Amino acid sequence: MIISVAWEPAGDGKRVISLADNHILLWDLQESSSQAVLASSASLEGKGQLKFTTGRWSPHHNCTQVATANDTAVRGWDTRTMSQIYCIESAHGQLVRDLDFNPNKQYYLASCGDDCRVKFWDTRNVTEPIKTLEEHSHWVWSVRYNHSHDQLVLTGSSDSRVILSNMVSISSEPFGHLVDDDDLSDQEERRPEEKSQEPPQDSVIATYEEHEDSVYAVDWSSADPWLFASLSYDGRLVINRVPRALKYHILL
């Protein structure tokens, strides 16, 4: 059974990864316009019936890395050799549901699962997560980084809630938007106490409770970086926007 299909995130879009049971398959669409050619493959090996639950293709490293999840483990694969490059054996206490790569910061990966947690990893050192969120009260089904402003992270859960978090400390702009004193007019001159402001802190920006059933998917608009959608089991699709105050804080 095919679990997941992912197009190469950059380039000419001629390569596709599919996950089927315990197999990861790399398909090449260049050789024929009518059918895909299996370029290479690999399999999960170990005790029991190992099966992939999800996968994500990294937009970094010339698109040569893919992350997959099976049971409580997260694994990284090199698509050039289809060999395993890292493994987080117990990434979560229960089943891993979803993965997403930071689009602006290579090596950074988010995962979520049935232990109600969202974890952030540096794939160069997977001994411990660099951050953990514990805001949901049931399984977390979906996690997504904002494509433009990677401090904005969306999560959806079986607790029927969508949470928008500001993970600024591990983003590509950990100190926020910096403004030189020279750029300020006399009216905007900072008071002494403002000049020693601490960097922005990680926080929950908003919790959205428009759904009445489990939220299985969240995603950002590809056209508007401030717009996002969530989908629940009962078929309800909800569109929301990042709060205006936060939007202008990020931009200005």
mmCIF file of C-alpha atoms in Angstrom:
data_model
loop_
_atom_site.group_PDB
_atom_site.id
_atom_site.type_symbol
_atom_site.label_atom_id
_atom_site.label_comp_id
_atom_site.label_asym_id
_atom_site.label_seq_id
_atom_site.Cartn_x
_atom_site.Cartn_y
_atom_site.Cartn_z
ATOM 1 C CA MET A 1 0.000 0.000 0.000
ATOM 2 C CA ILE A 2 1.352 3.440 -0.958
ATOM 3 C CA ILE A 3 1.551 5.672 2.127
ATOM 4 C CA SER A 4 3.015 8.859 0.711
ATOM 5 C CA VAL A 5 4.235 10.447 -2.533
ATOM 6 C CA ALA A 6 6.567 13.470 -2.656
ATOM 7 C CA TRP A 7 7.763 15.445 -5.662
ATOM 8 C CA GLU A 8 11.319 16.759 -5.740
ATOM 9 C CA PRO A 9 10.925 20.250 -4.168
ATOM 10 C CA ALA A 10 13.303 22.000 -6.596
ATOM 11 C CA GLY A 11 14.750 21.490 -10.051
ATOM 12 C CA ASP A 12 12.676 20.349 -13.033
ATOM 13 C CA GLY A 13 10.302 18.159 -11.040
ATOM 14 C CA LYS A 14 11.282 14.982 -12.820
ATOM 15 C CA ARG A 15 11.834 12.881 -9.700
ATOM 16 C CA VAL A 16 9.305 11.462 -7.257
ATOM 17 C CA ILE A 17 9.685 9.543 -3.989
ATOM 18 C CA SER A 18 7.010 7.072 -2.940
ATOM 19 C CA LEU A 19 6.674 5.174 0.333
ATOM 20 C CA ALA A 20 4.960 1.792 0.159
ATOM 21 C CA ASP A 21 4.826 -0.447 3.238
ATOM 22 C CA ASN A 22 8.532 -0.783 4.174
ATOM 23 C CA HIS A 23 9.940 0.367 0.804
ATOM 24 C CA ILE A 24 11.190 3.801 -0.240
ATOM 25 C CA LEU A 25 11.206 4.157 -4.040
ATOM 26 C CA LEU A 26 12.811 6.850 -6.197
ATOM 27 C CA TRP A 27 11.116 7.316 -9.590
ATOM 28 C CA ASP A 28 12.576 9.068 -12.652
ATOM 29 C CA LEU A 29 10.125 10.727 -15.069
ATOM 30 C CA GLN A 30 12.732 11.941 -17.567
ATOM 31 C CA GLU A 31 13.092 8.797 -19.648
ATOM 32 C CA SER A 32 9.482 8.483 -20.718
ATOM 33 C CA SER A 33 6.455 10.737 -20.965
ATOM 34 C CA SER A 34 4.069 7.861 -20.383
ATOM 35 C CA GLN A 35 5.550 6.023 -17.409
ATOM 36 C CA ALA A 36 7.914 6.462 -14.493
ATOM 37 C CA VAL A 37 11.135 4.480 -14.294
ATOM 38 C CA LEU A 38 12.265 3.087 -10.937
ATOM 39 C CA ALA A 39 15.708 4.665 -10.447
ATOM 40 C CA SER A 40 16.572 3.164 -7.050
ATOM 41 C CA SER A 41 15.011 1.867 -3.853
ATOM 42 C CA ALA A 42 15.683 0.858 -0.263
ATOM 43 C CA SER A 43 13.847 -1.065 2.443
ATOM 44 C CA LEU A 44 13.364 -0.825 6.169
ATOM 45 C CA GLU A 45 15.050 -3.710 7.920
ATOM 46 C CA GLY A 46 14.440 -4.936 11.458
ATOM 47 C CA LYS A 47 12.181 -7.000 13.670
ATOM 48 C CA GLY A 48 8.454 -7.163 13.038
ATOM 49 C CA GLN A 49 6.453 -5.629 10.201
ATOM 50 C CA LEU A 50 8.073 -2.236 9.733
ATOM 51 C CA LYS A 51 5.996 0.261 7.736
ATOM 52 C CA PHE A 52 6.506 3.895 6.800
ATOM 53 C CA THR A 53 3.884 6.345 8.077
ATOM 54 C CA THR A 54 5.020 9.536 6.330
ATOM 55 C CA GLY A 55 7.923 11.175 4.476
ATOM 56 C CA ARG A 56 9.237 14.592 3.505
ATOM 57 C CA TRP A 57 11.781 15.654 0.871
ATOM 58 C CA SER A 58 14.292 18.268 2.072
ATOM 59 C CA PRO A 59 14.543 21.410 -0.116
ATOM 60 C CA HIS A 60 18.219 21.730 0.904
ATOM 61 C CA HIS A 61 21.428 19.851 -0.042
ATOM 62 C CA ASN A 62 20.505 19.906 -3.756
ATOM 63 C CA CYS A 63 17.441 17.839 -2.902
ATOM 64 C CA THR A 64 19.491 14.772 -1.995
ATOM 65 C CA GLN A 65 17.893 14.081 1.414
ATOM 66 C CA VAL A 66 14.549 12.615 2.407
ATOM 67 C CA ALA A 67 13.199 12.121 5.935
ATOM 68 C CA THR A 68 10.793 9.283 6.749
ATOM 69 C CA ALA A 69 8.917 8.102 9.811
ATOM 70 C CA ASN A 70 8.004 4.597 10.904
ATOM 71 C CA ASP A 71 6.464 3.812 14.268
ATOM 72 C CA THR A 72 8.365 6.043 16.770
ATOM 73 C CA ALA A 73 11.489 6.479 14.605
ATOM 74 C CA VAL A 74 12.590 9.189 12.157
ATOM 75 C CA ARG A 75 15.195 8.350 9.516
ATOM 76 C CA GLY A 76 17.151 10.349 6.954
ATOM 77 C CA TRP A 77 18.061 8.975 3.525
ATOM 78 C CA ASP A 78 20.551 10.049 0.838
ATOM 79 C CA THR A 79 18.719 9.795 -2.500
ATOM 80 C CA ARG A 80 22.007 9.373 -4.410
ATOM 81 C CA THR A 81 22.801 6.078 -2.709
ATOM 82 C CA MET A 82 19.451 5.329 -0.993
ATOM 83 C CA SER A 83 21.412 4.763 2.199
ATOM 84 C CA GLN A 84 20.434 5.852 5.706
ATOM 85 C CA ILE A 85 22.286 8.958 6.945
ATOM 86 C CA TYR A 86 20.708 9.415 10.395
ATOM 87 C CA CYS A 87 18.216 7.657 12.628
ATOM 88 C CA ILE A 88 16.268 8.937 15.650
ATOM 89 C CA GLU A 89 15.104 5.624 17.129
ATOM 90 C CA SER A 90 12.681 7.033 19.721
ATOM 91 C CA ALA A 91 11.888 10.438 18.267
ATOM 92 C CA HIS A 92 8.463 10.277 19.951
ATOM 93 C CA GLY A 93 6.948 8.181 22.719
ATOM 94 C CA GLN A 94 4.250 6.960 20.324
ATOM 95 C CA LEU A 95 3.638 6.883 16.549
ATOM 96 C CA VAL A 96 5.193 9.713 14.477
ATOM 97 C CA ARG A 97 2.459 11.288 12.332
ATOM 98 C CA ASP A 98 4.114 14.046 10.294
ATOM 99 C CA LEU A 99 7.406 15.733 9.364
ATOM 100 C CA ASP A 100 8.428 19.061 7.852
ATOM 101 C CA PHE A 101 11.757 20.669 6.991
ATOM 102 C CA ASN A 102 12.516 24.297 7.801
ATOM 103 C CA PRO A 103 12.477 25.891 4.310
ATOM 104 C CA ASN A 104 15.054 28.576 5.216
ATOM 105 C CA LYS A 105 17.406 26.764 7.582
ATOM 106 C CA GLN A 106 19.097 23.558 6.477
ATOM 107 C CA TYR A 107 19.371 20.600 8.884
ATOM 108 C CA TYR A 108 16.281 21.685 10.848
ATOM 109 C CA LEU A 109 13.374 19.237 10.929
ATOM 110 C CA ALA A 110 10.045 19.245 12.792
ATOM 111 C CA SER A 111 8.150 16.108 13.814
ATOM 112 C CA CYS A 112 4.866 15.415 15.611
ATOM 113 C CA GLY A 113 3.086 12.364 16.912
ATOM 114 C CA ASP A 114 0.669 10.521 19.128
ATOM 115 C CA ASP A 115 2.526 11.552 22.295
ATOM 116 C CA CYS A 116 0.884 15.005 21.877
ATOM 117 C CA ARG A 117 4.281 16.612 21.237
ATOM 118 C CA VAL A 118 5.924 18.591 18.439
ATOM 119 C CA LYS A 119 9.701 18.272 18.342
ATOM 120 C CA PHE A 120 12.380 20.196 16.462
ATOM 121 C CA TRP A 121 15.629 18.499 15.462
ATOM 122 C CA ASP A 122 19.052 19.433 14.132
ATOM 123 C CA THR A 123 19.798 16.430 11.910
ATOM 124 C CA ARG A 124 23.550 16.857 12.456
ATOM 125 C CA ASN A 125 23.084 15.843 16.097
ATOM 126 C CA VAL A 126 19.919 13.853 16.765
ATOM 127 C CA THR A 127 20.689 12.823 20.363
ATOM 128 C CA GLU A 128 18.120 15.269 21.741
ATOM 129 C CA PRO A 129 15.532 17.588 20.169
ATOM 130 C CA ILE A 130 16.499 21.262 20.214
ATOM 131 C CA LYS A 131 12.937 22.248 21.188
ATOM 132 C CA THR A 132 9.735 20.486 22.240
ATOM 133 C CA LEU A 133 6.174 21.846 22.216
ATOM 134 C CA GLU A 134 3.563 20.303 24.509
ATOM 135 C CA GLU A 135 0.538 22.506 23.827
ATOM 136 C CA HIS A 136 -1.828 19.846 22.429
ATOM 137 C CA SER A 137 -3.835 17.414 24.563
ATOM 138 C CA HIS A 138 -4.194 14.620 21.972
ATOM 139 C CA TRP A 139 -2.429 13.189 18.905
ATOM 140 C CA VAL A 140 -0.729 15.801 16.697
ATOM 141 C CA TRP A 141 -1.432 14.899 13.072
ATOM 142 C CA SER A 142 0.194 17.711 11.134
ATOM 143 C CA VAL A 143 3.063 20.236 11.443
ATOM 144 C CA ARG A 144 4.009 22.903 8.894
ATOM 145 C CA TYR A 145 6.629 25.648 8.718
ATOM 146 C CA ASN A 146 5.688 28.931 7.061
ATOM 147 C CA HIS A 147 7.471 29.064 3.686
ATOM 148 C CA SER A 148 8.661 32.672 4.079
ATOM 149 C CA HIS A 149 8.789 33.332 7.825
ATOM 150 C CA ASP A 150 10.002 30.073 9.357
ATOM 151 C CA GLN A 151 9.436 31.181 12.937
ATOM 152 C CA LEU A 152 5.716 30.616 12.269
ATOM 153 C CA VAL A 153 4.785 26.971 12.834
ATOM 154 C CA LEU A 154 1.292 25.466 12.464
ATOM 155 C CA THR A 155 0.086 22.288 14.154
ATOM 156 C CA GLY A 156 -3.217 20.400 13.994
ATOM 157 C CA SER A 157 -4.419 17.779 16.458
ATOM 158 C CA SER A 158 -7.152 15.320 17.449
ATOM 159 C CA ASP A 159 -7.950 17.752 20.264
ATOM 160 C CA SER A 160 -9.781 19.698 17.483
ATOM 161 C CA ARG A 161 -7.416 22.653 17.801
ATOM 162 C CA VAL A 162 -5.022 24.412 15.454
ATOM 163 C CA ILE A 163 -2.107 26.144 17.175
ATOM 164 C CA LEU A 164 0.063 28.843 15.627
ATOM 165 C CA SER A 165 3.428 29.090 17.389
ATOM 166 C CA ASN A 166 6.268 31.585 17.147
ATOM 167 C CA MET A 167 9.487 29.519 17.267
ATOM 168 C CA VAL A 168 11.751 32.507 16.806
ATOM 169 C CA SER A 169 14.713 31.151 18.817
ATOM 170 C CA ILE A 170 15.372 28.377 16.274
ATOM 171 C CA SER A 171 14.385 30.341 13.182
ATOM 172 C CA SER A 172 16.549 31.911 10.502
ATOM 173 C CA GLU A 173 16.028 35.294 12.256
ATOM 174 C CA PRO A 174 16.448 34.445 15.972
ATOM 175 C CA PHE A 175 16.852 38.093 17.006
ATOM 176 C CA GLY A 176 13.891 39.367 15.049
ATOM 177 C CA HIS A 177 14.066 42.273 12.632
ATOM 178 C CA LEU A 178 17.002 44.488 13.653
ATOM 179 C CA VAL A 179 16.805 48.270 13.226
ATOM 180 C CA ASP A 180 19.831 50.556 13.507
ATOM 181 C CA ASP A 181 19.511 53.665 15.663
ATOM 182 C CA ASP A 182 20.505 55.684 12.583
ATOM 183 C CA ASP A 183 17.315 54.504 10.868
ATOM 184 C CA LEU A 184 15.098 56.027 13.554
ATOM 185 C CA SER A 185 13.732 59.555 13.299
ATOM 186 C CA ASP A 186 13.760 61.943 16.285
ATOM 187 C CA GLN A 187 10.134 61.036 17.029
ATOM 188 C CA GLU A 188 11.032 57.348 17.014
ATOM 189 C CA GLU A 189 14.178 57.711 19.146
ATOM 190 C CA ARG A 190 14.268 54.785 21.539
ATOM 191 C CA ARG A 191 14.186 55.195 25.265
ATOM 192 C CA PRO A 192 17.220 53.757 27.127
ATOM 193 C CA GLU A 193 15.270 50.777 28.452
ATOM 194 C CA GLU A 194 14.153 49.864 24.915
ATOM 195 C CA LYS A 195 17.711 49.705 23.617
ATOM 196 C CA SER A 196 18.528 46.786 25.861
ATOM 197 C CA GLN A 197 15.499 44.779 24.779
ATOM 198 C CA GLU A 198 15.927 41.014 24.978
ATOM 199 C CA PRO A 199 15.503 38.894 21.830
ATOM 200 C CA PRO A 200 11.921 37.752 21.095
ATOM 201 C CA GLN A 201 10.821 34.646 22.999
ATOM 202 C CA ASP A 202 9.175 31.483 21.674
ATOM 203 C CA SER A 203 5.437 31.530 22.347
ATOM 204 C CA VAL A 204 2.010 30.373 21.269
ATOM 205 C CA ILE A 205 0.589 33.139 19.074
ATOM 206 C CA ALA A 206 -2.976 31.884 18.822
ATOM 207 C CA THR A 207 -5.146 28.808 19.341
ATOM 208 C CA TYR A 208 -7.962 28.289 16.837
ATOM 209 C CA GLU A 209 -10.991 26.274 17.946
ATOM 210 C CA GLU A 210 -13.363 26.499 14.954
ATOM 211 C CA HIS A 211 -13.263 22.730 14.414
ATOM 212 C CA GLU A 212 -15.535 20.277 16.217
ATOM 213 C CA ASP A 213 -13.589 17.153 15.224
ATOM 214 C CA SER A 214 -9.988 15.941 14.842
ATOM 215 C CA VAL A 215 -7.819 18.242 12.703
ATOM 216 C CA TYR A 216 -5.932 15.990 10.301
ATOM 217 C CA ALA A 217 -4.139 18.540 8.123
ATOM 218 C CA VAL A 218 -2.824 22.115 8.247
ATOM 219 C CA ASP A 219 -0.971 23.985 5.531
ATOM 220 C CA TRP A 220 0.148 27.440 4.448
ATOM 221 C CA SER A 221 -0.955 29.176 1.276
ATOM 222 C CA SER A 222 1.656 29.126 -1.482
ATOM 223 C CA ALA A 223 0.432 32.547 -2.683
ATOM 224 C CA ASP A 224 -0.081 34.473 0.584
ATOM 225 C CA PRO A 225 2.419 33.837 3.433
ATOM 226 C CA TRP A 226 -0.087 35.070 6.041
ATOM 227 C CA LEU A 227 -2.913 32.721 5.039
ATOM 228 C CA PHE A 228 -3.365 29.124 6.213
ATOM 229 C CA ALA A 229 -5.947 26.339 6.090
ATOM 230 C CA SER A 230 -6.964 23.459 8.333
ATOM 231 C CA LEU A 231 -9.080 20.379 7.588
ATOM 232 C CA SER A 232 -10.917 18.205 10.118
ATOM 233 C CA TYR A 233 -12.407 14.706 10.050
ATOM 234 C CA ASP A 234 -15.957 16.024 9.587
ATOM 235 C CA GLY A 235 -14.944 17.674 6.301
ATOM 236 C CA ARG A 236 -14.792 21.223 7.608
ATOM 237 C CA LEU A 237 -12.166 23.401 5.904
ATOM 238 C CA VAL A 238 -11.234 26.568 7.806
ATOM 239 C CA ILE A 239 -9.174 29.447 6.392
ATOM 240 C CA ASN A 240 -7.396 31.783 8.820
ATOM 241 C CA ARG A 241 -4.872 34.608 8.777
ATOM 242 C CA VAL A 242 -1.856 35.361 10.940
ATOM 243 C CA PRO A 243 -2.896 38.109 13.405
ATOM 244 C CA ARG A 244 -2.260 41.532 11.887
ATOM 245 C CA ALA A 245 -0.226 42.781 14.862
ATOM 246 C CA LEU A 246 2.240 39.912 14.530
ATOM 247 C CA LYS A 247 2.408 40.334 10.765
ATOM 248 C CA TYR A 248 3.523 43.957 11.096
ATOM 249 C CA HIS A 249 5.878 43.079 13.952
ATOM 250 C CA ILE A 250 7.659 40.599 11.668
ATOM 251 C CA LEU A 251 7.711 42.958 8.690
ATOM 252 C CA LEU A 252 8.614 46.143 10.540
#
